PDB file of C-alpha atoms in Angstrom:
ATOM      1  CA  UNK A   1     -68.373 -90.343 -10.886  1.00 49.00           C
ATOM      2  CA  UNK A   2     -66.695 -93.468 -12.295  1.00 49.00           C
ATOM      3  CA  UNK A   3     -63.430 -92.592 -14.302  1.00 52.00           C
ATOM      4  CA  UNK A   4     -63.896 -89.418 -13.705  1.00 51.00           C
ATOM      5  CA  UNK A   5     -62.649 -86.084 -11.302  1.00 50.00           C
ATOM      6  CA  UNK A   6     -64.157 -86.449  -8.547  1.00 49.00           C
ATOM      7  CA  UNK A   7     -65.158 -82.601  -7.773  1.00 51.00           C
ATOM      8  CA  UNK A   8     -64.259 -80.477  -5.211  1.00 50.00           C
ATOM      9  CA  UNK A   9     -67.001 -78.522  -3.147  1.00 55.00           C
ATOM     10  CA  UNK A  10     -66.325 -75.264  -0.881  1.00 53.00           C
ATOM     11  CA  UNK A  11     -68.418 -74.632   1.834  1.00 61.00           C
ATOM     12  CA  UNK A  12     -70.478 -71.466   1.550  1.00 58.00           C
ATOM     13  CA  UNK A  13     -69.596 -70.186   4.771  1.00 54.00           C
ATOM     14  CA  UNK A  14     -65.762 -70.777   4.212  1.00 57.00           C
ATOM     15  CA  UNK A  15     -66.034 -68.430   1.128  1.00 51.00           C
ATOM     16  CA  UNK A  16     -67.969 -66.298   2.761  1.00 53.00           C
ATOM     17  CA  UNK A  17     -65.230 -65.772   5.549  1.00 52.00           C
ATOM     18  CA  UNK A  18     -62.666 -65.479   2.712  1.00 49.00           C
ATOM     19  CA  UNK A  19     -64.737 -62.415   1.518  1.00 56.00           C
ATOM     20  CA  UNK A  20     -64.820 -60.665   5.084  1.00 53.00           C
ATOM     21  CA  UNK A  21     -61.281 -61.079   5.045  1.00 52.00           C
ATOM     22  CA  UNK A  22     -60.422 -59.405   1.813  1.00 48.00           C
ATOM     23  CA  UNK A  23     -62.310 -56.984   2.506  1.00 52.00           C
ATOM     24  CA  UNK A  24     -61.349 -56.088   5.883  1.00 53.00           C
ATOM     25  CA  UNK A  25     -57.669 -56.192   4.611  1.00 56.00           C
ATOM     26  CA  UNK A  26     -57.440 -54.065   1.424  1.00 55.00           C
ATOM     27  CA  UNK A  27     -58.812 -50.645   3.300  1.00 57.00           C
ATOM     28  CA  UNK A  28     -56.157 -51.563   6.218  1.00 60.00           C
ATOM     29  CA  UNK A  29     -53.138 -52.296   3.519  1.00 64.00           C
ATOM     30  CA  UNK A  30     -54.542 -48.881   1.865  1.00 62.00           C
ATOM     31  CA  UNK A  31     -54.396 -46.633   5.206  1.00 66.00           C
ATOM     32  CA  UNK A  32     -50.942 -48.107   5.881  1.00 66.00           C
ATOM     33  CA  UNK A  33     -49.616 -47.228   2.385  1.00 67.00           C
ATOM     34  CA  UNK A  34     -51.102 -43.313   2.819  1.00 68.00           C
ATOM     35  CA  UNK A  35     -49.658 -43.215   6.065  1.00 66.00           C
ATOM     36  CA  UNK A  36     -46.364 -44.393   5.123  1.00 69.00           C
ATOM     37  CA  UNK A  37     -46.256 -42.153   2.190  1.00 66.00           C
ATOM     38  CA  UNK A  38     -47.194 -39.176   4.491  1.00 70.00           C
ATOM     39  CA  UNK A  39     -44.801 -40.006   7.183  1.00 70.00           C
ATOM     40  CA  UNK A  40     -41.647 -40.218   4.530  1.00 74.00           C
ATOM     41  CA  UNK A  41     -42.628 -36.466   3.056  1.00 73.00           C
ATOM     42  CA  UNK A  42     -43.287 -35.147   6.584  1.00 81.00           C
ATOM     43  CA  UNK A  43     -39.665 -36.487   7.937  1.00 76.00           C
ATOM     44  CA  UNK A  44     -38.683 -35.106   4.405  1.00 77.00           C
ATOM     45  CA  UNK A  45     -40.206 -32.023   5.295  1.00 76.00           C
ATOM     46  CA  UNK A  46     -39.151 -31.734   8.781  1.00 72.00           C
ATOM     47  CA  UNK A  47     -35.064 -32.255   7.940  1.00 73.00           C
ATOM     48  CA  UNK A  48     -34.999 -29.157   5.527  1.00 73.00           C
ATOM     49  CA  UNK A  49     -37.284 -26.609   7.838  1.00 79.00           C
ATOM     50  CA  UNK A  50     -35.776 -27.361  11.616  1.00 75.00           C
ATOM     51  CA  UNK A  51     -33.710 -24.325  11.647  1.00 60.00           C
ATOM     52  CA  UNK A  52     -30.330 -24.017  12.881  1.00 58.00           C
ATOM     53  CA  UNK A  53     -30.159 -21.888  16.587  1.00 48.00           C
ATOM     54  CA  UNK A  54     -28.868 -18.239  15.610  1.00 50.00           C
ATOM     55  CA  UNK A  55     -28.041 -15.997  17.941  1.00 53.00           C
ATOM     56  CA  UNK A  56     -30.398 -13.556  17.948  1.00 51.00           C
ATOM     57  CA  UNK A  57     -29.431  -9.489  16.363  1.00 52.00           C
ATOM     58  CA  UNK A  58     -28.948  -6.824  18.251  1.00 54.00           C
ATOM     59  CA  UNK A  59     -29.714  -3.240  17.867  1.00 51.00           C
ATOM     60  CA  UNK A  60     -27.399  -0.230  17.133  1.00 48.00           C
ATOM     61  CA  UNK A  61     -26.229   1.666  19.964  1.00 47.00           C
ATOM     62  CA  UNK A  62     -27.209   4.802  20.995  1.00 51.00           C
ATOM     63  CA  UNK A  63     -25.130   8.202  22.397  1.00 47.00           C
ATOM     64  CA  UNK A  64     -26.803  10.170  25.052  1.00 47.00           C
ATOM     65  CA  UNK A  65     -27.559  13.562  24.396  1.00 52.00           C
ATOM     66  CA  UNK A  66     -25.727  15.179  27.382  1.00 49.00           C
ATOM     67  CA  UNK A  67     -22.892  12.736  27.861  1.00 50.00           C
ATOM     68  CA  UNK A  68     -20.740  10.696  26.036  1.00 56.00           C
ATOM     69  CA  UNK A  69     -21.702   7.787  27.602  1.00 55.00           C
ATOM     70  CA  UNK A  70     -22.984   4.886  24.981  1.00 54.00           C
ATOM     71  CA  UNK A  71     -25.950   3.393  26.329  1.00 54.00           C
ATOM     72  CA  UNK A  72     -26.659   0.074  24.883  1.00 60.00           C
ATOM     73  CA  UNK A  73     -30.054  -0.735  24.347  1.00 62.00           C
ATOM     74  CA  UNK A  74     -30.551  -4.742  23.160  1.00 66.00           C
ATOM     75  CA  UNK A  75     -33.854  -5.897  22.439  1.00 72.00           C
ATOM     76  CA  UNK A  76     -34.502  -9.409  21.875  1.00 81.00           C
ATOM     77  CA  UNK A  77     -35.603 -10.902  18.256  1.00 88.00           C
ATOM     78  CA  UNK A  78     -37.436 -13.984  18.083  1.00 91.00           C
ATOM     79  CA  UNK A  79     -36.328 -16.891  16.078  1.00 91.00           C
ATOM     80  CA  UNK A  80     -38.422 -19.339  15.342  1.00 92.00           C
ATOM     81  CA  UNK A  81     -37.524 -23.511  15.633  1.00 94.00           C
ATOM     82  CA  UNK A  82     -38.706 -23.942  12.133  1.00 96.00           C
ATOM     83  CA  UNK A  83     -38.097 -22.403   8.795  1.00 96.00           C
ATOM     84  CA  UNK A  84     -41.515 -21.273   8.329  1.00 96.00           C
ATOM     85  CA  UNK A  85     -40.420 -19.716   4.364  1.00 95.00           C
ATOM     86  CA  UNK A  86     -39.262 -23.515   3.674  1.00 95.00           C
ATOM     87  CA  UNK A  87     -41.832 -24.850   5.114  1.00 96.00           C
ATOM     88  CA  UNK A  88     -44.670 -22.577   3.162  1.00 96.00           C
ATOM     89  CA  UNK A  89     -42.733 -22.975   0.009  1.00 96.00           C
ATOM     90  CA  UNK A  90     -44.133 -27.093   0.670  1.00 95.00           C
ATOM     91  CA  UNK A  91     -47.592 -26.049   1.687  1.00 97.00           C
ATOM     92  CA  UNK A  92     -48.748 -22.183   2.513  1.00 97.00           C
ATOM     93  CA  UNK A  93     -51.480 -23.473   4.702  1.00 98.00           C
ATOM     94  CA  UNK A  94     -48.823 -24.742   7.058  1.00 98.00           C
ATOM     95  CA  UNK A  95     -49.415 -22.471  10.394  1.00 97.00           C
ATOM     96  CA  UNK A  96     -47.114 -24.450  13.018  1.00 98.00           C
ATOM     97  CA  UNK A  97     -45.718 -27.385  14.252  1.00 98.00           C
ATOM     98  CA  UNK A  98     -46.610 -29.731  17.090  1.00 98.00           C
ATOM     99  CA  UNK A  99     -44.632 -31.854  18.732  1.00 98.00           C
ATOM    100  CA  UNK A 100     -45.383 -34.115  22.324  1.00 98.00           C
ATOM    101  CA  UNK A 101     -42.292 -35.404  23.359  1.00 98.00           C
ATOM    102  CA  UNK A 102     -41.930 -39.040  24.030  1.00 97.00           C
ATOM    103  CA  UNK A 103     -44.699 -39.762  21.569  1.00 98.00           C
ATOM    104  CA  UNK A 104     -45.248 -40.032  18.005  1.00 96.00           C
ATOM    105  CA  UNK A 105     -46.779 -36.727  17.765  1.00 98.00           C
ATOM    106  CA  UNK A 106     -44.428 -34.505  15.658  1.00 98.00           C
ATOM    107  CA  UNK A 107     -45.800 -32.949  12.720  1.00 98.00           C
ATOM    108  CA  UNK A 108     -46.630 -29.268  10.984  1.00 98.00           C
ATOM    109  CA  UNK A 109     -49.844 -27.947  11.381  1.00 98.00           C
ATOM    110  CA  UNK A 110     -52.358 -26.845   8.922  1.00 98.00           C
ATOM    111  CA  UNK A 111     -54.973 -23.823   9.139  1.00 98.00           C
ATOM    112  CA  UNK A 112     -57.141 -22.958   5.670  1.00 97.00           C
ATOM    113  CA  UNK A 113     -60.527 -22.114   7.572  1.00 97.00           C
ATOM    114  CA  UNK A 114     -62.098 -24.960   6.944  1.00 97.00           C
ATOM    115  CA  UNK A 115     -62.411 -28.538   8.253  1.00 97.00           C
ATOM    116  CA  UNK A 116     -60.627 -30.220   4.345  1.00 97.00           C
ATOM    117  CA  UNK A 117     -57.442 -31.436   6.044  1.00 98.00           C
ATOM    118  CA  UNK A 118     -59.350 -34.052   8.213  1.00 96.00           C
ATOM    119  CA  UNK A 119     -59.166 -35.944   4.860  1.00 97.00           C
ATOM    120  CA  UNK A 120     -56.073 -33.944   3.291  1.00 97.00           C
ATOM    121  CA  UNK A 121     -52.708 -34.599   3.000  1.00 96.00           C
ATOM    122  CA  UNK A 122     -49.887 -32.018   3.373  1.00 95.00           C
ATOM    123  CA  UNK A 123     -49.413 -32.319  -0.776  1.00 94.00           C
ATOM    124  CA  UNK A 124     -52.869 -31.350  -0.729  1.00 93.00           C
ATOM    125  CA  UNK A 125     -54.114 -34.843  -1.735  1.00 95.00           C
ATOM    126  CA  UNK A 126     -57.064 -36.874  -0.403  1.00 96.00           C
ATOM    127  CA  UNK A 127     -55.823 -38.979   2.509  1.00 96.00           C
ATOM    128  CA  UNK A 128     -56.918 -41.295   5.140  1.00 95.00           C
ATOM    129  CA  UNK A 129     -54.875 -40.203   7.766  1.00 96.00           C
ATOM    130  CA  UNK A 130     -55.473 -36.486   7.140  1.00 97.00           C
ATOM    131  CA  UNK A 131     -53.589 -33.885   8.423  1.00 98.00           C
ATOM    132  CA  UNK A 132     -53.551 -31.941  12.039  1.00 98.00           C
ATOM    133  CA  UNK A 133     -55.006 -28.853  11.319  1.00 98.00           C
ATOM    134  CA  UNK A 134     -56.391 -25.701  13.449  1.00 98.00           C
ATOM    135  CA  UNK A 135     -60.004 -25.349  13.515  1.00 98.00           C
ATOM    136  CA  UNK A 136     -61.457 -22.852  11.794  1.00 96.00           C
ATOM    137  CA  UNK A 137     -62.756 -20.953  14.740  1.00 95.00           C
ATOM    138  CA  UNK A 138     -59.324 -21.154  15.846  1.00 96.00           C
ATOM    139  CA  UNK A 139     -57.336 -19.014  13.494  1.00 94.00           C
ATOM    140  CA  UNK A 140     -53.978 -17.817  15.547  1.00 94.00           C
ATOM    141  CA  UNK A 141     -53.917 -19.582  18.148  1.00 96.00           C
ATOM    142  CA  UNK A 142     -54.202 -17.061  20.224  1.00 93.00           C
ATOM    143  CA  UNK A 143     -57.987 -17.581  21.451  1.00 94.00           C
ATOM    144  CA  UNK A 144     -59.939 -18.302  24.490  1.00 94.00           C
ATOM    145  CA  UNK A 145     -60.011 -21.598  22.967  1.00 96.00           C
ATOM    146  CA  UNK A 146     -57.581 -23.008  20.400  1.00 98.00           C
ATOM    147  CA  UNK A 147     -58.521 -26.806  19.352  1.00 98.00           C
ATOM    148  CA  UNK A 148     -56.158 -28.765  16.949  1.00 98.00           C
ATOM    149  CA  UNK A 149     -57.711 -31.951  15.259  1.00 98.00           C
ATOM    150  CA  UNK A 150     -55.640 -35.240  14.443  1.00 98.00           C
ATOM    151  CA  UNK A 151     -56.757 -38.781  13.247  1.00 98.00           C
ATOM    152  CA  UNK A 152     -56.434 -41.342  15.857  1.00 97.00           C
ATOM    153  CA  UNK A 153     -54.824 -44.213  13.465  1.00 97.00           C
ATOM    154  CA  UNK A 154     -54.614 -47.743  13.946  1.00 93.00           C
ATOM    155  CA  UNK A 155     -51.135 -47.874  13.234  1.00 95.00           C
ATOM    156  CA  UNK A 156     -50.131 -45.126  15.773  1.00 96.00           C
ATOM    157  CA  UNK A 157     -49.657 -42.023  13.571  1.00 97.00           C
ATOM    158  CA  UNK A 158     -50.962 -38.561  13.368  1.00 98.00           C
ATOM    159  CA  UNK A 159     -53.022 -38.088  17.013  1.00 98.00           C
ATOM    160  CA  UNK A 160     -53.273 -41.766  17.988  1.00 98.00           C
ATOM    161  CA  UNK A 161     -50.993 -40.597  21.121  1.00 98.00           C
ATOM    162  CA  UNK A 162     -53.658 -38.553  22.168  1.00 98.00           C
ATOM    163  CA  UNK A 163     -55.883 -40.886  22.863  1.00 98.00           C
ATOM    164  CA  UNK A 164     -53.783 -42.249  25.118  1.00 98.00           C
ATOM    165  CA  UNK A 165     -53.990 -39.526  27.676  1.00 98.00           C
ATOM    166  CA  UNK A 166     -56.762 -41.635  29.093  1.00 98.00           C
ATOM    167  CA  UNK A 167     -54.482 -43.728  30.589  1.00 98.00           C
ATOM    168  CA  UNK A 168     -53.188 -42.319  34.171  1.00 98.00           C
ATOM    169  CA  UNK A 169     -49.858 -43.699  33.576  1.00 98.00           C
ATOM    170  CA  UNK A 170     -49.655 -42.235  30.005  1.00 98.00           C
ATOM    171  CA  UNK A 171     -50.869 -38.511  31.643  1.00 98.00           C
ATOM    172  CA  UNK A 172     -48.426 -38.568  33.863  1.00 98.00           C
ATOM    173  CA  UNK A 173     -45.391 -39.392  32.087  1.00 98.00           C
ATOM    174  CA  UNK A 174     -46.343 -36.911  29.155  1.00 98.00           C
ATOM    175  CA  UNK A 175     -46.260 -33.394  30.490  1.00 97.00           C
ATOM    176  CA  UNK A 176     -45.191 -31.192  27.855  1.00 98.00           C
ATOM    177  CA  UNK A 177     -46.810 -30.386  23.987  1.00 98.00           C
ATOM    178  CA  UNK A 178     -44.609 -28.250  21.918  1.00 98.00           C
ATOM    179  CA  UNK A 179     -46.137 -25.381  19.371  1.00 98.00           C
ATOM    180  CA  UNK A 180     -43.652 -23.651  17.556  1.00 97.00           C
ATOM    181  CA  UNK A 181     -44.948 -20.718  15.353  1.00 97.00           C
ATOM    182  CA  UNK A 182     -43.620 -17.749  13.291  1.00 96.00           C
ATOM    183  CA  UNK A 183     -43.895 -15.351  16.094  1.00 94.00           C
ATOM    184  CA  UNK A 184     -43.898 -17.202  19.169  1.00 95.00           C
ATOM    185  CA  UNK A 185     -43.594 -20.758  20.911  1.00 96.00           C
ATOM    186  CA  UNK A 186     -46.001 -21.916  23.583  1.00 97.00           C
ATOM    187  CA  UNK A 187     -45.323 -24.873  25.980  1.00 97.00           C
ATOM    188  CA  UNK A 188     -48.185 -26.428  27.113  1.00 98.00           C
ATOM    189  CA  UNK A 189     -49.304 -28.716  29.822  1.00 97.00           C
ATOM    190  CA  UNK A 190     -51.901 -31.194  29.775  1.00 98.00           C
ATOM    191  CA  UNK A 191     -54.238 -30.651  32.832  1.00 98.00           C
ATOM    192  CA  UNK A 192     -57.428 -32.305  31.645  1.00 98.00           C
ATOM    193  CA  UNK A 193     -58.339 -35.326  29.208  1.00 98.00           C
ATOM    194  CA  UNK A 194     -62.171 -35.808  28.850  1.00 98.00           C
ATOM    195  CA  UNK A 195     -64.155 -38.765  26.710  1.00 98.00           C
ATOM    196  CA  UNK A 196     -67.324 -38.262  25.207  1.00 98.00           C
ATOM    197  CA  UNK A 197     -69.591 -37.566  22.529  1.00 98.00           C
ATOM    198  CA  UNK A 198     -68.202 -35.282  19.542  1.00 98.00           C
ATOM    199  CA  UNK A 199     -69.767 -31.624  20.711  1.00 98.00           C
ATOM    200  CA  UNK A 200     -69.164 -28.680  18.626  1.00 97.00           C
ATOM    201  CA  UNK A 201     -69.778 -26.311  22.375  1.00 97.00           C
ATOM    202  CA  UNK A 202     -65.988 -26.996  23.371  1.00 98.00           C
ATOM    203  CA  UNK A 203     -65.638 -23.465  21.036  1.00 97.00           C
ATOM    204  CA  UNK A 204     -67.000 -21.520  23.088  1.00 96.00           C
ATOM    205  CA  UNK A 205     -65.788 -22.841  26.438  1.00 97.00           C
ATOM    206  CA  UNK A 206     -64.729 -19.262  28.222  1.00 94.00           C
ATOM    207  CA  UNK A 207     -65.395 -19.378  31.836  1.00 95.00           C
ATOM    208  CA  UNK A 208     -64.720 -21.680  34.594  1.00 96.00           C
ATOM    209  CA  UNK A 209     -68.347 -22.330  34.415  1.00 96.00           C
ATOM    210  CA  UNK A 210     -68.324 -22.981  30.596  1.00 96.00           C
ATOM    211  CA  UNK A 211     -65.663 -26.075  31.198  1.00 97.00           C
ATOM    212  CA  UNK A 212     -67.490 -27.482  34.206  1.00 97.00           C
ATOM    213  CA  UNK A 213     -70.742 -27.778  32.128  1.00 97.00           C
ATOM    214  CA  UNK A 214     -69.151 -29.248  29.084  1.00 98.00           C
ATOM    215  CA  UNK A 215     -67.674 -32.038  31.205  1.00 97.00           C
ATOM    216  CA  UNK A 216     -70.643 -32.535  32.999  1.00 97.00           C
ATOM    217  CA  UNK A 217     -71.686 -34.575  30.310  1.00 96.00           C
ATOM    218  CA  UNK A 218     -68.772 -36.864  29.441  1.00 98.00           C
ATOM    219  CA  UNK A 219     -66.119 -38.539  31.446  1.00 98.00           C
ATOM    220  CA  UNK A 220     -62.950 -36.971  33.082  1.00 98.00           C
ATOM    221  CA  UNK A 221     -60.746 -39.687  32.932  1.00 98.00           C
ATOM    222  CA  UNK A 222     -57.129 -37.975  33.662  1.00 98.00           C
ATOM    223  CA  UNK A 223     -57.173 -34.295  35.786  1.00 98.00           C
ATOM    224  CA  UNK A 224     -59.336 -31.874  37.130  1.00 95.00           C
ATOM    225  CA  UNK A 225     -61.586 -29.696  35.401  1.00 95.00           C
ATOM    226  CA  UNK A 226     -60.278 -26.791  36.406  1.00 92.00           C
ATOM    227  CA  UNK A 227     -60.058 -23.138  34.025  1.00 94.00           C
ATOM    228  CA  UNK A 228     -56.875 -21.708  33.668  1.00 87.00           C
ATOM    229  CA  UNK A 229     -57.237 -19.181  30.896  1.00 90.00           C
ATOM    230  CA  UNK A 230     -56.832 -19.260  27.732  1.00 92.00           C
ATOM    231  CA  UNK A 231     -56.955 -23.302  26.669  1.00 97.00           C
ATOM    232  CA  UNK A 232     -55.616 -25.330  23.993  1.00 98.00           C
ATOM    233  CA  UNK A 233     -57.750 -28.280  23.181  1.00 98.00           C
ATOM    234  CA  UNK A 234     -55.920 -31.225  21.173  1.00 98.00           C
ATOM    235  CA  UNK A 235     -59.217 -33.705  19.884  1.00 98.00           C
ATOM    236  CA  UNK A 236     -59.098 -36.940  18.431  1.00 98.00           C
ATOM    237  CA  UNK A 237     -61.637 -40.067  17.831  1.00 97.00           C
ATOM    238  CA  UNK A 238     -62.030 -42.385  20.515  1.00 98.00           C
ATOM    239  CA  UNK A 239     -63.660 -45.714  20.496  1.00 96.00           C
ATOM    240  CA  UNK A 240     -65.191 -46.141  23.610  1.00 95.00           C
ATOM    241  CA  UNK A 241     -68.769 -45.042  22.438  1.00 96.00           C
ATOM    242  CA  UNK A 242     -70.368 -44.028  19.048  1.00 96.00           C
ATOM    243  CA  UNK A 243     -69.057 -40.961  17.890  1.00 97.00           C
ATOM    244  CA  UNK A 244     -66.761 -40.305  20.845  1.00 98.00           C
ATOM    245  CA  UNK A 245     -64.001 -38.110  21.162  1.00 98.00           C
ATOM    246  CA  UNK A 246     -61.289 -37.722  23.151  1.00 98.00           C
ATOM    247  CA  UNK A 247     -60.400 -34.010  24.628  1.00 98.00           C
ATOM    248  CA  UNK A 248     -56.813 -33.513  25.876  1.00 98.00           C
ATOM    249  CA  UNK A 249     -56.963 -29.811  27.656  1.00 98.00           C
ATOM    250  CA  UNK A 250     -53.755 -28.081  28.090  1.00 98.00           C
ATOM    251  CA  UNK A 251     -52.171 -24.919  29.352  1.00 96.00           C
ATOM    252  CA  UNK A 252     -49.780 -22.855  28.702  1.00 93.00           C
ATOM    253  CA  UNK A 253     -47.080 -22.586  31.255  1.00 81.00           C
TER     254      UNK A 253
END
């Protein structure tokens, strides 16, 4: 227009693109801000439970009854890697703590019988990244089948790592998962990592037969499919397929 602005003019589809990327951005920026937050109080966490090694106490000595001899009888006490009363003073739904060496994997572990901590913070608050927690069927960890859940995150946190146990190379050069408890520690090996669609019948895997036909329908992508015993089953998302999941097996040794 003569003498006057001349006006500027957007294309629809750049503004359009503009939108996309907004909104593809704020949910990322929001995930990374939980998962930094939850990273900080689980290091935080972490410093004041990892308990110092103790030696462990022994028990008082006994006299025979037809000698004078002192025969010392010294039964071992368990002490746990963790401060489990610290670490239940934070949260009392914390049950354990998982670590995979080499990895990012190193957090507690949360059991409350129910699935909540899939989108549950350890302060109890509604998160993106979650929490690893114990399935409900899987209270103890002392089953035929124990299964621990974790998010696989973009950013590599929580059970991203576990996902990776597709990759031969990755299997191989990450043989040990740590589980330290109250009572007890178990070290595990991975033996089996499996890809498929989410199925609920991994619970009641008990028999040889009962791992060969839940494999039968996904894809063994590290290992053999071969039942050891009692299994611990570490399951994350995978995004090969809709709904997928990713099964790492393990054993312990």
């Amino acid at each position: 227009m003569k003498g006057g602005r001349k006006e500027m003019k957007f294309p629809l589809l750049t503004i359009i693109i503009a939108g996309i990327a907004v909104a593809l951005t704020v949910p990322a920026m929001k995930e990374k801000k939980e998962a930094e937050v939850e990273a900080n109080a689980i290091t935080a966490v972490m410093a004041e439970a990892k308990a110092e090694p103790t030696e462990a106490p022994e028990e008082t000595s006994e006299v025979s009854e037809t000698t004078d001899t002192v025969v010392e009888e010294t039964e071992e006490v368990f002490v746990p890697d963790y401060d489990f009363e610290s670490l239940k003073s934070e949260n009392p739904d914390i049950c354990a703590w998982i670590e995979i060496p080499g990895t990012e994997v190193n957090y507690p572990v949360m059991y409350d019988g129910t699935d909540a901590y899939l989108h549950k913070s350890l302060q109890g608050e509604d998160s993106t990244a979650g929490s690893i927690y114990v399935d409900p069927s899987s209270c103890g960890l002392n089953n035929a089948v124990n299964i621990i859940y974790g998010h696989n995150m973009r950013n590599g946190s929580m059970f991203a790592a576990v996902n990776k146990f597709n990759t031969a190379a990755y299997f191989e050069s990450h043989r040990q998962v740590k589980i330290s408890m109250e009572d007890r520690n178990l070290e595990l090996t991975p033996f089996l990592s499996v890809t498929g669609p989410a199925d609920g019948t991994v619970r009641q895997i008990n028999s040889a037969d009962g791992l060969k036909n839940f494999c039968s329908t996904k894809q063994i992508t590290n290992g053999t499919c071969e039942y050891t015993g009692n299994l611990y089953v570490l399951i994350t998302c995978n995004y090969s397929g809709n709904n997928y999941r990713t099964y790492l097996f393990c054993q312990a040794e």
